[in-house]
XYZ file of C-alpha atoms in Angstrom:
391
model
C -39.074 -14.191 52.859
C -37.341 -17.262 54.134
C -36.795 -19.725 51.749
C -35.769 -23.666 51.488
C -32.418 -24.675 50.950
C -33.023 -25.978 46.925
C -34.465 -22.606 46.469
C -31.617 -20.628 48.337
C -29.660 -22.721 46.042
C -31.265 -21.113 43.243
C -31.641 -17.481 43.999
C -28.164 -16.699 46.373
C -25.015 -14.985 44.838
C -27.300 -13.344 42.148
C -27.113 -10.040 43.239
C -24.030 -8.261 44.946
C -24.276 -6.794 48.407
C -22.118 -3.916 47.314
C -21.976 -1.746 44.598
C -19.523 -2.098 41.680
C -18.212 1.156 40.903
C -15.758 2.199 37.800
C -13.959 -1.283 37.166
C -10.970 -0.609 35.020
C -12.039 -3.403 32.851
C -15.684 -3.595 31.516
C -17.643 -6.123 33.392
C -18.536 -9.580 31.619
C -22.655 -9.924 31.279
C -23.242 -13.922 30.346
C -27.617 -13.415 31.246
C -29.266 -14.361 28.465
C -32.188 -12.437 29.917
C -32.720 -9.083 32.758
C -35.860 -9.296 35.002
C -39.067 -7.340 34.444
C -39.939 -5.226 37.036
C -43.563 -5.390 35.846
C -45.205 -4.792 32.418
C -44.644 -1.249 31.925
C -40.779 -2.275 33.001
C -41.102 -4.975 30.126
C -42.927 -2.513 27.475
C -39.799 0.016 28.245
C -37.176 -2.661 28.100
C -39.224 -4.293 24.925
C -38.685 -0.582 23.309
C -35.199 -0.088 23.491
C -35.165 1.204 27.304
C -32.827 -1.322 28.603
C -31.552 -4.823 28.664
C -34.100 -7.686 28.747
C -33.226 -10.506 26.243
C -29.710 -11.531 24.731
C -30.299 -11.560 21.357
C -32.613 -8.611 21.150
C -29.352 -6.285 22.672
C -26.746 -6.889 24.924
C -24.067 -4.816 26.945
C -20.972 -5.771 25.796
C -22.018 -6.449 22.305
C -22.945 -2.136 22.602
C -19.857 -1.331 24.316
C -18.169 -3.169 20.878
C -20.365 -2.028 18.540
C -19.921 1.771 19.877
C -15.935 1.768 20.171
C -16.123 0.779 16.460
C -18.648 3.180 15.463
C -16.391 5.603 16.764
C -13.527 4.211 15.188
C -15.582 4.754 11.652
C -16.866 7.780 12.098
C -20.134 6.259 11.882
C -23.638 6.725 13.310
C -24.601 3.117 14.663
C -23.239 -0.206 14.384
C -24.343 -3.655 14.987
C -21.829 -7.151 15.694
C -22.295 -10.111 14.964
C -21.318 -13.606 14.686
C -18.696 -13.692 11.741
C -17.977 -11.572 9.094
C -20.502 -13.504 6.619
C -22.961 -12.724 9.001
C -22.519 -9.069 8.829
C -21.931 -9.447 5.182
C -24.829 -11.539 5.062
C -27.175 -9.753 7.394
C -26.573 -6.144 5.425
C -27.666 -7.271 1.991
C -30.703 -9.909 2.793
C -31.596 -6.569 5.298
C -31.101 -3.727 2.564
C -32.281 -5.522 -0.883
C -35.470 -7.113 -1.959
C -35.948 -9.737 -4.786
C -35.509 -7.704 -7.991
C -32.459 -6.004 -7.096
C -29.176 -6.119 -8.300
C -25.881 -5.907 -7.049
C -22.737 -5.123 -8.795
C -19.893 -6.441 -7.425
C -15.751 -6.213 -7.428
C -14.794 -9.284 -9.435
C -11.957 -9.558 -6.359
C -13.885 -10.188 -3.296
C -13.915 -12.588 -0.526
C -14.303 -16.135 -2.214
C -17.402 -17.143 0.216
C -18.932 -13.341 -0.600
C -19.078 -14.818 -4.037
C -21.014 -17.972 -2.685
C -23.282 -16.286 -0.882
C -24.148 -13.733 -3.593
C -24.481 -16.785 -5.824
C -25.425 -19.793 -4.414
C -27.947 -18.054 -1.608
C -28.963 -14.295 -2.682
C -30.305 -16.167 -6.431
C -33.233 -17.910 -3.977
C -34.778 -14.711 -2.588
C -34.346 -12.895 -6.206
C -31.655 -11.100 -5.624
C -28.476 -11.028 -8.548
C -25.234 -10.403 -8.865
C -23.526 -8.818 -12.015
C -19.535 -9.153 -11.169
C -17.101 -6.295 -13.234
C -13.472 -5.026 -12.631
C -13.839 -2.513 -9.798
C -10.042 -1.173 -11.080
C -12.183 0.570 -13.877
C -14.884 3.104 -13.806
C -15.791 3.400 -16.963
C -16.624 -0.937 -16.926
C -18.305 -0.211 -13.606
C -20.208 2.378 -15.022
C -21.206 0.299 -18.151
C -22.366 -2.540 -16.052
C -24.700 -0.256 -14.141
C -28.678 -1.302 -14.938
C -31.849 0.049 -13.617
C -32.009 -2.680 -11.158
C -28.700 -2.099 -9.679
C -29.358 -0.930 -5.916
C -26.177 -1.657 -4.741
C -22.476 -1.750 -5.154
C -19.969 -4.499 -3.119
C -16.575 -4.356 -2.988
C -13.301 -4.156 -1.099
C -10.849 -1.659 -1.083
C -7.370 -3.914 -1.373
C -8.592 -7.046 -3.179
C -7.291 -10.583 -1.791
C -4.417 -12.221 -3.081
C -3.293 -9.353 -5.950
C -3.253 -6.870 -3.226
C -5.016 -4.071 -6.008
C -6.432 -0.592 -4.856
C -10.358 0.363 -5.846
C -10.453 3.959 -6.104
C -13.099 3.907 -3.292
C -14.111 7.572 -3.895
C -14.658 7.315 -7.743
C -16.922 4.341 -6.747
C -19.045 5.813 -4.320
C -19.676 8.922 -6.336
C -20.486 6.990 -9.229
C -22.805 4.712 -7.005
C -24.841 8.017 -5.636
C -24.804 9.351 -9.685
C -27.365 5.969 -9.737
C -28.884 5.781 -6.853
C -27.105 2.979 -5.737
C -26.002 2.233 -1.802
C -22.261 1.179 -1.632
C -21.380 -1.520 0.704
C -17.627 -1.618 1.822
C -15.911 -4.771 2.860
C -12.749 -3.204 4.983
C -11.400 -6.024 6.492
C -8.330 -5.877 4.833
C -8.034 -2.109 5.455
C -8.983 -1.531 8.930
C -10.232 2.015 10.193
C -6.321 2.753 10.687
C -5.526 2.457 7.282
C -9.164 3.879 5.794
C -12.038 4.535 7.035
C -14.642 4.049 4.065
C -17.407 6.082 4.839
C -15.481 9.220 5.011
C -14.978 8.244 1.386
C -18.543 8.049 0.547
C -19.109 4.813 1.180
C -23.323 3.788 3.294
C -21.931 0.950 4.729
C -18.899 -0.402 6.324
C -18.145 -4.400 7.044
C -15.632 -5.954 9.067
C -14.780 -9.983 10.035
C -13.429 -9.030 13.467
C -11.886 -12.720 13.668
C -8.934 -10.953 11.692
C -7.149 -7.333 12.766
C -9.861 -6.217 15.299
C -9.429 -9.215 17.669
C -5.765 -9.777 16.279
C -4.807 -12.912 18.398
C -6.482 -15.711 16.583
C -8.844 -16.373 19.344
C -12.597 -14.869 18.294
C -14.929 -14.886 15.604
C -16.902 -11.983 14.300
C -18.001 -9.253 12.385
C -19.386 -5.665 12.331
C -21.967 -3.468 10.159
C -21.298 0.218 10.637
C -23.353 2.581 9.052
C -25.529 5.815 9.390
C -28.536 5.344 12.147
C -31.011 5.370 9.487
C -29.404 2.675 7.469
C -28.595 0.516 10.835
C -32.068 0.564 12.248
C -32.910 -0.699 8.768
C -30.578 -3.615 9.040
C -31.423 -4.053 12.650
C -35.055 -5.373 11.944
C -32.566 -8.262 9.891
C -30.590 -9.007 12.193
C -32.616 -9.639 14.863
C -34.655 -12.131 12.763
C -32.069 -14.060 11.558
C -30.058 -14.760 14.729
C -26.664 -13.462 14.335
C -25.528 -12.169 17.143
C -22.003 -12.381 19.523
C -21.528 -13.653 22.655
C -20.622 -11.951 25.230
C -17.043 -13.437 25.805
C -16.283 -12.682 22.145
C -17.709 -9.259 22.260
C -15.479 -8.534 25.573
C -12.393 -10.591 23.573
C -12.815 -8.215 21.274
C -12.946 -5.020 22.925
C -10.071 -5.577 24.850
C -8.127 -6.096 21.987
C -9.058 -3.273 20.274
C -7.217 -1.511 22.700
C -3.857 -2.666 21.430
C -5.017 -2.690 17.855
C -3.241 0.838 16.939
C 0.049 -0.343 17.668
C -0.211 -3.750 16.273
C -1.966 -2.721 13.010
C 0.794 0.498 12.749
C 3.597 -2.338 13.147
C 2.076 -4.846 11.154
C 1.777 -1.962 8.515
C 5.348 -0.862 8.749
C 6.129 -4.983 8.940
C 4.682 -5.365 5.545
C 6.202 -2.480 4.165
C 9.589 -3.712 4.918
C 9.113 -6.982 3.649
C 7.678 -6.016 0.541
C 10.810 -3.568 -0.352
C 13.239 -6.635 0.689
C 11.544 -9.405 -1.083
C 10.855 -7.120 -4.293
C 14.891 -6.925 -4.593
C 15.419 -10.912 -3.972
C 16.438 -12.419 -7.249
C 14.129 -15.752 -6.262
C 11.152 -13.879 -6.442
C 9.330 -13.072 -9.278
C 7.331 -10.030 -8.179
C 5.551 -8.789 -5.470
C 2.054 -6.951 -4.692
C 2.063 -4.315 -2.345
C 0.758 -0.595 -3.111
C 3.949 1.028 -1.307
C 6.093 -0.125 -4.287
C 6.435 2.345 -7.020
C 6.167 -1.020 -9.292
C 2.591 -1.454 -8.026
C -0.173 -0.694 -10.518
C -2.385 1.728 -7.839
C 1.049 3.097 -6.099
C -0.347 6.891 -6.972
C -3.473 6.014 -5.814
C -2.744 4.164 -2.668
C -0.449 7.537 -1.728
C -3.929 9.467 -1.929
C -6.000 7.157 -0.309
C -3.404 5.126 2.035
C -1.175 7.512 3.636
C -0.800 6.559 6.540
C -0.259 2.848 5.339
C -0.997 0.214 2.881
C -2.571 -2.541 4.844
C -1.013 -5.294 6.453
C -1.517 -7.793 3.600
C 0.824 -8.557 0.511
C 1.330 -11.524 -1.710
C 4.530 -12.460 -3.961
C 5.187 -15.355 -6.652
C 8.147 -17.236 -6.779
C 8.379 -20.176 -9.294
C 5.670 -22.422 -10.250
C 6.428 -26.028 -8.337
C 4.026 -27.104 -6.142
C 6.737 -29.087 -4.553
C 9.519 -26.361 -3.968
C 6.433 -24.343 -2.732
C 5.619 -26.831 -0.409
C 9.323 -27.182 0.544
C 9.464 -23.569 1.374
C 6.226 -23.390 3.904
C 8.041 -26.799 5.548
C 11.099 -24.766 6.067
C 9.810 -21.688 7.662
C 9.906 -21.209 11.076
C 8.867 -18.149 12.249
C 5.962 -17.618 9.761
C 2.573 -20.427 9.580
C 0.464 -21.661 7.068
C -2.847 -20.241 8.550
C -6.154 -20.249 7.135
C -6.754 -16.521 8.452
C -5.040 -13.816 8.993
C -4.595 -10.273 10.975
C -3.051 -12.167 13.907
C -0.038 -10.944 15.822
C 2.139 -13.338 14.481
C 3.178 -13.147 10.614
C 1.386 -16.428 8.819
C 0.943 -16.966 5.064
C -1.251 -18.216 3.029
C -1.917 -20.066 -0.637
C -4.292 -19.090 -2.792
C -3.848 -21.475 -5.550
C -4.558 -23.827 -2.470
C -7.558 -22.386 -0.872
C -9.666 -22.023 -3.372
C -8.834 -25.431 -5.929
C -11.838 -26.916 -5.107
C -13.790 -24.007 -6.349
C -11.845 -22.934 -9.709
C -10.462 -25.110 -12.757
C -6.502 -24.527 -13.054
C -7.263 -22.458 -15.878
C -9.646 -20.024 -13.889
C -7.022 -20.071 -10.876
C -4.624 -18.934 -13.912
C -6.564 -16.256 -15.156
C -7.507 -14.751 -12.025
C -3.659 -14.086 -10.941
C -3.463 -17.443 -8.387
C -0.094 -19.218 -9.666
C 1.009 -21.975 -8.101
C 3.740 -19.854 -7.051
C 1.826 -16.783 -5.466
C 1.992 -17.069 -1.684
C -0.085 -14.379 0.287
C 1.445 -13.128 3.977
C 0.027 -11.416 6.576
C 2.403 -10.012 8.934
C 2.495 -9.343 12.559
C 4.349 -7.438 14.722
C 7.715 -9.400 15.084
C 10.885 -8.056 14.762
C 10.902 -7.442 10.720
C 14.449 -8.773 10.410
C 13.753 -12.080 12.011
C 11.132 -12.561 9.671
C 12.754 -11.703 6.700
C 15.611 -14.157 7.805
C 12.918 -16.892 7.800
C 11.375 -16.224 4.652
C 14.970 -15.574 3.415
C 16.099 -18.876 4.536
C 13.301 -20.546 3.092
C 13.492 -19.292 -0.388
C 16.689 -21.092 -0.316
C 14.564 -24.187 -1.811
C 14.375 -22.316 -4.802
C 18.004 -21.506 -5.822
């Protein structure tokens, strides 16, 4: 039908006069919603037939969410907004007020808020034990525990869980497992191989790798995802499209920067183990490393791309160092291309005493890196260079 020009205005360009056939990229889809056709159309979409509302599914949040299902070895997956909100979404979906959860003492510091500043209001508790042992894990186990949380390579120490003694143990109760494997990535582990129900990622670190995206991931069996689904659909956490497509196109790199970043860290942590200026240093390829057996069995074909060393305890030498690096930043992330570091003593001083910082291994002096894919000998030179503050 003819129209007026406001409405042409309106209506032209939405639909293309020729068909798009086999792009080499994936196509962007910014609608927000997909037109009816009628209301048996709607009833199909409303059923899981096809597209009709953003936050209910979208395309290139599924092209994500399948390419890291795959990646898993999963059944279904789900993205979302951050990696809180996956982390977030799973438990409020999968535990009810009465439950417990027992939980690595060496998680995430804002997995610890959430678990307990927010889980306490909806009944849900937190008992927190040394995921290094199984017999304390198993002695903190009550009737009410439904779930375990944890990570495999704890953040700063840089420790290995023995991921399969802890799922076994979890099924011996009856208990889900829940597997934070950010630090890990499907390239290093892939969790539920190892047992593990359920598999979370922040894909703001290694997945999107270029310091550009935030989001997350829940991976899990079909059952348990269409279980979580009803969650997060409810509470609103899902990606937009441009992040979802960011995302996917850089997991297409992602081998061969995690594998380099891997080998990166590897090299680093060998070099700055032998430099008299440094105390010690946490990485599981070192035979000095409490879990090196372990991480051989569980790790082969690397140890992450995250390790952490201590050199002496002045705040003001440390701060000397960062200001004389060159190559490496002080981020507050990491899993980015380019090596940064970090300080835990730093990050989290607003939550702990000096004391607790203290007992839980964060010296003034520990400094946490996460390195890229640079040449490895220009960044040892810089971090060489720099420890030159504390001679």
């Amino acid at each position: 039908m003819a129209a007026s020009w406001e409405t042409e205005i309106l209506h032209g360009g939405a639909k293309l006069k020729k068909a798009i056939i086999n792009p080499d990229a994936p196509p962007l889809y910014f609608a927000t919603a997909y037109e009816a056709e009628d209301l048996d159309d709607y009833d199909f979409a409303n059923n899981g037939g096809k597209y009709f509302y953003n936050r209910t599914s979208a395309p290139n949040r599924d092209m994500l969410a399948g390419v890291i299902t795959h990646m898993e070895k999963g059944g279904a997956g789900l993205v979302t907004s951050s990696g809180m909100a996956a982390i977030s979404t799973t438990l409020l979906s999968l535990l009810k007020a009465g439950d417990r959860i027992l939980c690595s003492n060496a998680v995430y510091g804002e997995t610890i808020e959430l678990l307990d500043e927010i889980l306490p209001k909806f009944g849900i508790t937190t008992d927190y034990v040394d995921f290094m042992d199984i017999e304390k894990i198993r002695a903190a186990v009550r009737p009410e525990t439904k779930l375990f949380y944890t990570e495999i390579i704890s953040n700063p120490l840089i420790n290995v869980v023995d991921i399969d003694a802890v799922t076994a143990l979890a099924k011996e109760c009856g208990a889900l497992t829940v597997v934070d494997s950010t630090f890990t990535t499907p390239f290093a582990i892939r969790p539920l191989e190892h047992g593990a129900d359920v598999v979370v990622h922040s894909l703001t670190k290694f997945f999107g790798g270029h310091s550009d995206i935030t989001a997350g991931s829940i991976t899990a069996s079909e059952h348990l995802i269409q279980k979580i689904n009803r969650g997060y659909l409810l509470f609103g956490g899902c990606l937009d499209a441009n992040s979802a497509w960011l995302a996917l196109r850089s997991i297409r790199t992602m081998q061969l920067r995690v594998q380099k970043q891997m080998e990166n860290a590897d090299k680093i942590a060998h070099a700055l183990a032998e430099d008299p200026r440094v105390k010690y240093v946490n990485y599981p390829s070192l035979e000095t490393h409490p879990q090196h057996a372990l991480a051989k069995r569980l790790l082969p074909d690397g140890c992450g791309a995250m390790l952490s060393f201590r050199v002496a305890d002045d705040r003001e030498k440390v701060n000397a160092f960062i200001r004389k690096l060159e190559l490496v930043k002080y981020l507050g992330t990491l899993g980015g291309f380019r090596t940064s570091l970090a300080h835990p003593a730093t990050a989290f001083r607003n939550e702990f005493t000096p004391d607790e910082l203290k007992k839980m291994g964060m010296e003034e002096g520990l400094i946490r890196i996460s390195a890229g894919i640079e040449d490895s000998a220009d960044i040892l030179d810089d971090i060489r260079n720099a420890l030159s503050v504390f001679a």
